[in-house]
Short mmCIF file of N, CA and C in Angstrom, two decimals:
data_model
loop_
_atom_site.label_atom_id
_atom_site.label_comp_id
_atom_site.label_asym_id
_atom_site.label_seq_id
_atom_site.Cartn_x
_atom_site.Cartn_y
_atom_site.Cartn_z
N UNK A 25 1.12 -0.99 0.19
CA UNK A 25 -0.16 -0.22 0.28
C UNK A 25 0.57 1.94 -0.39
N UNK A 26 0.37 1.91 -0.62
CA UNK A 26 1.36 4.09 -0.82
C UNK A 26 0.82 3.75 0.38
N UNK A 27 2.06 4.12 1.07
CA UNK A 27 1.86 5.78 2.18
C UNK A 27 1.68 7.34 1.74
N UNK A 28 0.50 7.59 2.54
CA UNK A 28 0.20 9.08 2.27
C UNK A 28 1.29 10.17 2.88
N UNK A 29 1.23 10.85 1.84
CA UNK A 29 1.50 12.03 1.00
C UNK A 29 2.22 12.71 1.98
N UNK A 30 3.47 13.53 2.35
CA UNK A 30 4.20 13.69 3.47
C UNK A 30 2.97 15.28 4.49
N UNK A 31 2.36 15.56 2.99
CA UNK A 31 1.84 16.94 3.83
C UNK A 31 -0.40 16.59 3.84
N UNK A 32 -0.32 15.31 3.80
CA UNK A 32 -1.83 14.50 5.06
C UNK A 32 -1.58 14.95 5.79
N UNK A 33 -0.72 14.82 6.41
CA UNK A 33 -0.94 15.08 8.11
C UNK A 33 -1.10 16.61 8.60
N UNK A 34 -1.65 17.85 7.26
CA UNK A 34 -1.57 18.49 8.15
C UNK A 34 -0.46 19.42 7.85
N UNK A 35 -0.67 20.73 7.53
CA UNK A 35 0.86 21.98 8.01
C UNK A 35 -0.04 23.27 8.60
N UNK A 36 1.05 23.63 8.76
CA UNK A 36 0.49 25.43 9.82
C UNK A 36 0.60 26.34 8.74
N UNK A 37 0.09 26.86 7.82
CA UNK A 37 0.39 28.45 8.08
C UNK A 37 -1.14 28.98 7.71
N UNK A 38 -0.18 30.44 8.15
CA UNK A 38 -1.22 31.73 8.32
C UNK A 38 -0.75 32.29 6.60
N UNK A 39 -1.80 33.18 5.83
CA UNK A 39 -1.72 34.11 5.18
C UNK A 39 -1.43 35.26 5.94
N UNK A 40 -0.27 36.44 5.86
CA UNK A 40 0.16 37.30 6.50
C UNK A 40 -0.82 38.58 6.36
N UNK A 41 -0.78 39.27 6.76
CA UNK A 41 -1.32 41.12 6.09
C UNK A 41 -0.37 41.41 5.75
N UNK A 42 -0.22 42.25 4.36
CA UNK A 42 0.76 42.80 3.86
C UNK A 42 1.72 42.17 3.75
N UNK A 43 1.94 41.19 3.18
CA UNK A 43 2.87 41.18 2.95
C UNK A 43 3.58 40.16 1.50
N UNK A 44 2.69 39.65 0.41
CA UNK A 44 2.62 39.60 -0.70
C UNK A 44 3.61 38.97 -1.81
N UNK A 45 4.83 38.44 -0.57
CA UNK A 45 5.78 38.00 -1.43
C UNK A 45 5.79 37.24 -2.93
N UNK A 46 4.05 36.31 -2.03
CA UNK A 46 4.02 35.43 -3.24
C UNK A 46 3.69 35.86 -4.98
N UNK A 47 3.16 37.12 -4.40
CA UNK A 47 2.67 37.60 -6.07
C UNK A 47 4.23 39.15 -6.45
N UNK A 48 4.76 39.14 -5.18
CA UNK A 48 5.59 40.64 -5.98
C UNK A 48 6.73 39.87 -6.46
N UNK A 49 6.63 38.96 -7.47
CA UNK A 49 7.86 37.71 -8.08
C UNK A 49 8.72 38.50 -9.33
N UNK A 50 8.30 39.68 -9.60
CA UNK A 50 8.47 38.92 -11.51
C UNK A 50 9.28 38.48 -11.94
N UNK A 51 8.22 38.38 -13.18
CA UNK A 51 8.11 36.87 -14.46
C UNK A 51 7.56 36.00 -13.31
N UNK A 52 6.37 36.60 -12.22
CA UNK A 52 5.50 35.36 -12.04
C UNK A 52 4.50 34.94 -12.52
N UNK A 53 4.25 33.83 -13.01
CA UNK A 53 2.68 33.65 -14.18
C UNK A 53 1.60 33.28 -12.97
N UNK A 54 0.76 33.64 -13.50
CA UNK A 54 -0.57 32.62 -12.70
C UNK A 54 -1.57 32.72 -14.01
N UNK A 55 -1.15 31.35 -14.35
CA UNK A 55 -2.35 30.45 -15.39
C UNK A 55 -3.88 30.28 -14.93
N UNK A 56 -4.71 30.88 -15.75
CA UNK A 56 -6.40 30.70 -15.27
C UNK A 56 -6.90 29.70 -16.14
N UNK A 57 -7.62 28.71 -14.91
CA UNK A 57 -8.93 28.00 -15.21
C UNK A 57 -10.34 28.94 -15.95
N UNK A 58 -10.43 28.85 -17.63
CA UNK A 58 -11.65 29.41 -17.54
C UNK A 58 -13.52 29.27 -16.47
N UNK A 59 -13.39 29.36 -15.45
CA UNK A 59 -14.09 30.25 -13.56
C UNK A 59 -12.69 31.37 -13.25
N UNK A 60 -12.26 31.04 -13.72
CA UNK A 60 -11.16 32.01 -12.76
C UNK A 60 -11.85 33.28 -13.82
N UNK A 61 -12.16 33.23 -15.43
CA UNK A 61 -11.75 33.90 -16.14
C UNK A 61 -13.51 34.92 -16.03
N UNK A 62 -13.92 33.45 -15.91
CA UNK A 62 -15.16 34.65 -15.49
C UNK A 62 -15.96 35.04 -13.89
N UNK A 63 -14.88 34.07 -12.71
CA UNK A 63 -14.51 35.42 -11.69
C UNK A 63 -14.31 36.77 -11.31
N UNK A 64 -13.11 36.56 -12.13
CA UNK A 64 -12.46 37.82 -12.58
C UNK A 64 -13.30 38.85 -13.71
N UNK A 65 -13.04 38.15 -14.63
CA UNK A 65 -14.18 39.51 -15.09
C UNK A 65 -15.54 40.42 -14.54
N UNK A 66 -16.55 39.58 -13.99
CA UNK A 66 -18.25 39.42 -12.89
C UNK A 66 -17.29 40.22 -11.82
N UNK A 67 -16.58 40.38 -11.44
CA UNK A 67 -15.53 41.23 -9.68
C UNK A 67 -15.20 42.32 -10.32
N UNK A 68 -15.11 42.51 -12.08
CA UNK A 68 -14.17 43.77 -12.64
C UNK A 68 -15.62 44.49 -13.32
N UNK A 69 -16.82 44.36 -13.99
CA UNK A 69 -18.34 44.30 -13.83
C UNK A 69 -17.84 43.78 -15.85
N UNK A 70 -17.10 42.94 -16.60
CA UNK A 70 -16.65 42.77 -17.41
C UNK A 70 -17.08 41.43 -18.07
N UNK A 71 -17.18 42.30 -19.87
CA UNK A 71 -17.51 40.34 -19.99
C UNK A 71 -16.72 39.97 -19.76
N UNK A 72 -16.02 38.24 -20.55
CA UNK A 72 -15.63 38.14 -20.05
C UNK A 72 -13.75 38.05 -21.38
N UNK A 73 -15.05 38.44 -23.06
CA UNK A 73 -13.78 38.97 -23.06
C UNK A 73 -13.12 40.19 -22.87
N UNK A 74 -13.65 40.73 -22.51
CA UNK A 74 -13.13 42.04 -22.50
C UNK A 74 -12.03 42.15 -21.34
N UNK A 75 -12.21 41.25 -20.48
CA UNK A 75 -11.40 41.68 -18.79
C UNK A 75 -10.20 41.20 -19.36
N UNK A 76 -10.38 39.32 -20.46
CA UNK A 76 -9.08 39.04 -21.47
C UNK A 76 -8.17 39.72 -22.25
N UNK A 77 -8.48 40.71 -22.84
CA UNK A 77 -8.36 42.01 -23.49
C UNK A 77 -7.38 41.96 -22.95
N UNK A 78 -8.28 42.92 -22.01
CA UNK A 78 -7.59 44.61 -20.47
C UNK A 78 -6.31 44.30 -19.68
N UNK A 79 -7.21 43.13 -19.02
CA UNK A 79 -5.80 42.35 -17.85
C UNK A 79 -4.92 40.97 -18.37
N UNK A 80 -5.67 40.74 -19.25
CA UNK A 80 -4.34 39.44 -19.28
C UNK A 80 -3.48 39.20 -21.17
N UNK A 81 -3.05 38.61 -21.00
CA UNK A 81 -1.87 37.89 -22.30
C UNK A 81 -2.54 36.80 -21.99
N UNK A 82 -1.61 36.38 -23.87
CA UNK A 82 -1.45 34.80 -23.69
C UNK A 82 0.02 34.75 -24.48
N UNK A 83 0.45 32.81 -23.36
CA UNK A 83 1.75 32.96 -23.36
C UNK A 83 1.70 32.58 -24.67
N UNK A 84 3.12 32.11 -25.28
CA UNK A 84 3.00 31.21 -26.61
C UNK A 84 3.17 30.19 -26.50
N UNK A 85 2.23 29.17 -25.53
CA UNK A 85 1.46 28.15 -26.07
C UNK A 85 0.15 28.75 -26.36
N UNK A 86 -0.24 29.71 -25.43
CA UNK A 86 -0.98 30.65 -26.19
C UNK A 86 -2.31 30.73 -24.57
N UNK A 87 -1.53 29.76 -23.34
CA UNK A 87 -2.80 29.64 -22.92
C UNK A 87 -2.84 31.23 -22.11
N UNK A 88 -3.49 31.45 -21.44
CA UNK A 88 -3.82 32.78 -21.29
C UNK A 88 -3.67 33.29 -18.92
N UNK A 89 -2.88 34.34 -19.46
CA UNK A 89 -2.66 34.24 -17.51
C UNK A 89 -2.40 35.80 -17.76
N UNK A 90 -1.98 36.09 -15.89
CA UNK A 90 -2.53 37.45 -16.16
C UNK A 90 -1.11 38.90 -16.41
N UNK A 91 -1.93 40.05 -16.18
CA UNK A 91 -0.62 40.17 -17.69
C UNK A 91 0.06 40.53 -15.71
N UNK A 92 1.33 41.89 -16.22
CA UNK A 92 2.45 42.01 -15.16
C UNK A 92 2.48 43.50 -15.31
N UNK A 93 2.86 44.32 -14.62
CA UNK A 93 3.07 45.85 -14.82
C UNK A 93 4.36 45.35 -15.83
N UNK A 94 3.77 46.50 -17.12
CA UNK A 94 5.55 46.67 -17.87
C UNK A 94 7.15 47.46 -16.91
N UNK A 95 6.32 48.14 -15.88
CA UNK A 95 7.39 48.74 -14.96
C UNK A 95 8.40 47.55 -14.02
N UNK A 96 7.90 46.68 -13.73
CA UNK A 96 7.91 46.00 -12.57
C UNK A 96 7.70 44.66 -12.33
N UNK A 97 7.46 44.31 -14.40
CA UNK A 97 6.91 42.95 -14.72
C UNK A 97 6.30 41.98 -12.95
N UNK A 98 5.69 42.68 -11.52
CA UNK A 98 4.88 42.30 -10.67
C UNK A 98 3.90 42.30 -11.27
N UNK A 99 2.10 41.50 -10.82
CA UNK A 99 1.44 41.72 -10.62
C UNK A 99 0.12 42.72 -11.33
N UNK A 100 -0.31 42.97 -11.81
CA UNK A 100 -0.83 44.51 -12.32
C UNK A 100 -2.23 44.52 -10.87
N UNK A 101 -2.18 43.15 -9.98
CA UNK A 101 -3.08 43.91 -8.94
C UNK A 101 -3.06 43.87 -7.73
N UNK A 102 -0.92 43.97 -7.69
CA UNK A 102 -0.49 43.97 -6.14
C UNK A 102 -0.50 45.69 -6.68
N UNK A 103 -0.82 46.43 -4.89
CA UNK A 103 -0.98 47.51 -4.37
C UNK A 103 0.46 47.85 -3.88
N UNK A 104 1.06 49.27 -3.62
CA UNK A 104 1.61 49.47 -3.78
C UNK A 104 2.08 48.96 -1.88
N UNK A 105 0.72 48.74 -1.26
CA UNK A 105 1.14 48.27 0.10
C UNK A 105 0.72 46.75 0.31
N UNK A 106 1.45 46.10 -1.11
CA UNK A 106 1.23 44.91 -0.60
C UNK A 106 -0.21 44.32 -0.55
N UNK A 107 -0.99 44.49 -0.73
CA UNK A 107 -2.34 43.11 -1.35
C UNK A 107 -3.03 44.35 -2.26
N UNK A 108 -3.61 42.50 -2.45
CA UNK A 108 -4.02 41.88 -3.41
C UNK A 108 -5.27 42.80 -3.97
N UNK A 109 -5.53 43.86 -5.08
CA UNK A 109 -6.76 44.38 -4.88
C UNK A 109 -8.32 44.13 -5.98
N UNK A 110 -8.19 42.32 -5.84
CA UNK A 110 -8.92 41.61 -6.48
C UNK A 110 -8.86 39.90 -5.92
N UNK A 111 -8.47 40.30 -4.54
CA UNK A 111 -8.37 39.36 -3.39
C UNK A 111 -9.48 38.35 -3.06
N UNK A 112 -10.94 39.19 -3.03
CA UNK A 112 -12.53 37.98 -3.67
C UNK A 112 -12.34 37.36 -4.18
N UNK A 113 -11.76 37.63 -5.11
CA UNK A 113 -11.93 37.10 -6.55
C UNK A 113 -10.51 37.15 -7.70
N UNK A 114 -10.11 36.55 -6.72
CA UNK A 114 -8.54 35.64 -7.15
C UNK A 114 -8.42 34.59 -7.31
N UNK A 115 -7.96 34.24 -8.17
CA UNK A 115 -7.75 32.76 -9.14
C UNK A 115 -7.61 31.85 -8.85
N UNK A 116 -8.15 30.65 -8.85
CA UNK A 116 -7.81 29.22 -8.16
C UNK A 116 -5.71 29.07 -8.44
N UNK A 117 -4.82 30.13 -8.88
CA UNK A 117 -3.65 28.97 -8.37
C UNK A 117 -3.29 30.31 -7.51
N UNK A 118 -3.77 32.12 -7.36
CA UNK A 118 -3.15 33.14 -5.95
C UNK A 118 -4.17 31.83 -4.62
N UNK A 119 -5.49 31.90 -4.28
CA UNK A 119 -6.14 30.98 -4.31
C UNK A 119 -5.15 29.77 -3.51
N UNK A 120 -4.21 29.19 -4.60
CA UNK A 120 -3.56 27.14 -3.66
C UNK A 120 -2.07 27.87 -2.45
N UNK A 121 -1.69 29.00 -4.16
CA UNK A 121 -0.86 29.25 -2.89
C UNK A 121 -0.42 28.37 -1.46
N UNK A 122 0.17 28.70 -0.44
CA UNK A 122 2.21 27.89 -0.85
C UNK A 122 2.14 26.42 -1.66
N UNK A 123 0.80 26.16 -1.41
CA UNK A 123 0.30 24.24 -2.14
C UNK A 123 -0.27 23.49 -3.52
N UNK A 124 1.00 24.68 -3.84
CA UNK A 124 1.09 24.38 -5.54
C UNK A 124 2.00 22.93 -5.90
N UNK A 125 1.41 22.29 -6.67
CA UNK A 125 2.25 20.98 -6.57
C UNK A 125 4.22 20.88 -7.39
N UNK A 126 4.48 22.26 -8.11
CA UNK A 126 5.78 21.78 -8.18
C UNK A 126 6.44 22.48 -7.11
N UNK A 127 5.67 23.28 -5.33
CA UNK A 127 6.21 23.24 -3.48
C UNK A 127 6.39 22.21 -3.10
N UNK A 128 5.29 21.44 -3.67
CA UNK A 128 5.34 19.88 -2.35
C UNK A 128 5.68 19.37 -3.26
N UNK A 129 6.18 18.56 -5.07
CA UNK A 129 6.35 17.82 -4.79
C UNK A 129 7.92 16.07 -4.34
N UNK A 130 8.78 17.50 -3.58
CA UNK A 130 9.59 17.64 -3.35
C UNK A 130 10.60 18.05 -2.13
N UNK A 131 11.39 17.66 -1.05
CA UNK A 131 11.77 18.10 -0.06
C UNK A 131 11.83 19.66 -0.09
N UNK A 132 12.90 19.46 -1.73
CA UNK A 132 13.99 20.53 -1.23
C UNK A 132 13.57 21.16 -1.34
N UNK A 133 12.37 21.94 -3.13
CA UNK A 133 10.73 22.26 -3.30
C UNK A 133 10.36 22.93 -1.85
N UNK A 134 10.41 21.86 -1.24
CA UNK A 134 9.25 22.53 0.16
C UNK A 134 10.32 23.41 1.55
N UNK A 135 11.40 23.28 1.38
CA UNK A 135 12.30 24.30 2.37
C UNK A 135 12.47 25.32 1.53
N UNK A 136 12.71 25.27 0.10
CA UNK A 136 12.57 27.11 -0.79
C UNK A 136 11.38 27.53 -0.02
N UNK A 137 10.16 26.74 -0.42
CA UNK A 137 9.51 26.94 -0.56
C UNK A 137 8.50 28.02 1.34
N UNK A 138 9.90 27.12 2.16
CA UNK A 138 8.70 27.59 3.40
C UNK A 138 10.20 28.63 3.84
N UNK A 139 10.88 29.52 3.22
CA UNK A 139 11.92 29.92 3.84
C UNK A 139 11.93 31.48 2.65
N UNK A 140 10.92 31.57 1.21
CA UNK A 140 10.01 32.57 0.14
C UNK A 140 8.40 33.32 0.95
N UNK A 141 8.13 32.35 1.94
CA UNK A 141 7.02 31.98 2.30
C UNK A 141 6.65 32.09 4.02
N UNK A 142 7.06 33.60 4.76
CA UNK A 142 6.15 33.63 5.69
C UNK A 142 4.83 32.56 6.70
N UNK A 143 4.93 32.59 6.12
CA UNK A 143 2.78 32.48 5.96
C UNK A 143 3.15 30.70 6.73
N UNK A 144 4.12 30.38 7.06
CA UNK A 144 4.91 28.74 6.64
C UNK A 144 4.98 29.27 8.06
N UNK A 145 5.86 30.17 8.69
CA UNK A 145 6.53 30.04 9.37
C UNK A 145 6.13 30.74 10.73
N UNK A 146 5.31 30.84 10.15
CA UNK A 146 4.13 32.38 11.50
C UNK A 146 3.75 32.02 12.99
N UNK A 147 3.54 32.76 13.94
CA UNK A 147 3.50 32.27 15.28
C UNK A 147 2.12 32.17 15.00
N UNK A 148 0.85 32.65 14.32
CA UNK A 148 -0.86 32.51 13.92
C UNK A 148 -0.70 31.60 13.24
N UNK A 149 -0.01 30.39 12.73
CA UNK A 149 -0.80 29.80 11.97
C UNK A 149 -1.56 28.74 12.31
N UNK A 150 -1.96 28.65 11.13
CA UNK A 150 -3.31 26.63 11.55
C UNK A 150 -3.47 26.10 10.47
N UNK A 151 -3.65 25.16 11.08
CA UNK A 151 -3.02 23.64 10.51
C UNK A 151 -4.16 24.05 9.25
N UNK A 152 -4.22 23.25 8.06
CA UNK A 152 -3.83 22.86 7.03
C UNK A 152 -4.67 22.08 6.55
N UNK A 153 -5.31 21.51 6.95
CA UNK A 153 -5.49 19.56 6.61
C UNK A 153 -4.93 19.29 5.08
N UNK A 154 -5.71 18.11 4.93
CA UNK A 154 -4.71 16.59 4.55
C UNK A 154 -5.33 16.74 2.91
N UNK A 155 -6.76 17.47 3.13
CA UNK A 155 -8.38 16.85 2.21
C UNK A 155 -7.89 18.32 1.54
N UNK A 156 -7.87 19.83 2.18
CA UNK A 156 -7.80 21.08 1.88
C UNK A 156 -6.32 21.59 0.82
N UNK A 157 -5.71 20.73 1.48
CA UNK A 157 -4.01 20.33 0.90
C UNK A 157 -4.21 20.32 -0.30
N UNK A 158 -4.91 18.74 -0.95
CA UNK A 158 -5.01 18.19 -1.64
C UNK A 158 -6.06 18.79 -2.85
N UNK A 159 -7.18 19.41 -2.48
CA UNK A 159 -7.67 20.17 -3.25
C UNK A 159 -7.07 21.63 -3.39
N UNK A 160 -6.41 21.70 -3.15
CA UNK A 160 -5.52 23.55 -3.89
C UNK A 160 -4.18 22.44 -5.01
N UNK A 161 -3.97 22.04 -4.88
CA UNK A 161 -3.19 21.10 -5.31
C UNK A 161 -3.60 21.27 -6.63
N UNK A 162 -4.30 19.94 -6.50
CA UNK A 162 -5.64 19.18 -7.92
C UNK A 162 -5.88 21.27 -9.04
N UNK A 163 -6.46 21.74 -8.40
CA UNK A 163 -6.52 23.18 -8.49
C UNK A 163 -5.52 23.87 -8.89
N UNK A 164 -4.25 23.91 -8.60
CA UNK A 164 -3.08 24.38 -9.09
C UNK A 164 -2.38 23.64 -10.30
N UNK A 165 -2.88 22.72 -10.26
CA UNK A 165 -2.56 21.41 -11.75
C UNK A 165 -4.19 22.10 -13.17
N UNK A 166 -5.26 21.80 -12.03
CA UNK A 166 -6.08 22.83 -13.23
C UNK A 166 -5.98 23.57 -14.10
N UNK A 167 -4.97 24.39 -13.06
CA UNK A 167 -4.59 26.05 -13.49
C UNK A 167 -4.08 26.00 -14.84
N UNK A 168 -2.61 25.56 -14.56
CA UNK A 168 -1.14 25.23 -14.67
C UNK A 168 -2.18 24.53 -16.75
N UNK A 169 -2.72 24.03 -16.44
CA UNK A 169 -3.54 23.91 -17.51
C UNK A 169 -4.26 24.27 -18.44
N UNK A 170 -4.40 25.63 -17.45
CA UNK A 170 -5.49 26.76 -18.37
C UNK A 170 -6.17 25.96 -19.27
N UNK A 171 -6.40 27.72 -20.41
CA UNK A 171 -6.90 27.85 -21.42
C UNK A 171 -6.90 28.50 -23.07
N UNK A 172 -7.01 28.05 -23.62
CA UNK A 172 -6.56 28.92 -24.75
C UNK A 172 -7.84 29.77 -25.83
N UNK A 173 -9.51 29.70 -25.44
CA UNK A 173 -9.83 30.34 -26.26
C UNK A 173 -11.47 30.80 -25.24
N UNK A 174 -11.42 31.44 -25.58
CA UNK A 174 -12.84 31.98 -24.74
C UNK A 174 -14.23 31.59 -26.02
N UNK A 175 -14.84 32.10 -25.58
CA UNK A 175 -15.42 30.67 -24.66
C UNK A 175 -14.83 29.20 -25.60
N UNK A 176 -14.48 29.12 -23.99
CA UNK A 176 -13.83 27.12 -23.92
C UNK A 176 -14.71 26.69 -24.36
N UNK A 177 -13.97 25.26 -25.72
CA UNK A 177 -14.37 24.25 -26.53
C UNK A 177 -14.98 23.51 -24.65
N UNK A 178 -15.40 22.03 -25.22
CA UNK A 178 -16.37 21.81 -24.39
C UNK A 178 -14.30 20.30 -24.31
N UNK A 179 -14.14 20.82 -22.48
CA UNK A 179 -12.08 19.85 -22.21
C UNK A 179 -12.12 18.14 -22.77
#
């Protein structure tokens, strides 16, 4: 029988106010699920096509991602106080951090994530249970697959 992944026992984490470290990375990429595009467009009172044109761009392989600021190469939704201006509607990939597939796949990648994310060793961290973490990993993988055209043809 396969032994459950190490994170299944739960991991202490609490997102830190005005941290923004996960979003404050030049060159960071947020892949979008079709549902993310719908939620974000609605949050900005736009049709999905309008929102994609305004706030997103396509990668070389055609997947839609959030635009970055042309000067800083940082997410267009991160304000000067390191707060997300679209937090309630943020995409699945943003919601699932730090529990991305690439972060939990090895001890080395997890150690790097812990060193980058203050919420993983904060005093006010609460245990995120294994099933929640599993759902976040699945959402991250789903977002990585992304989508290339709107409206989305059946997947």
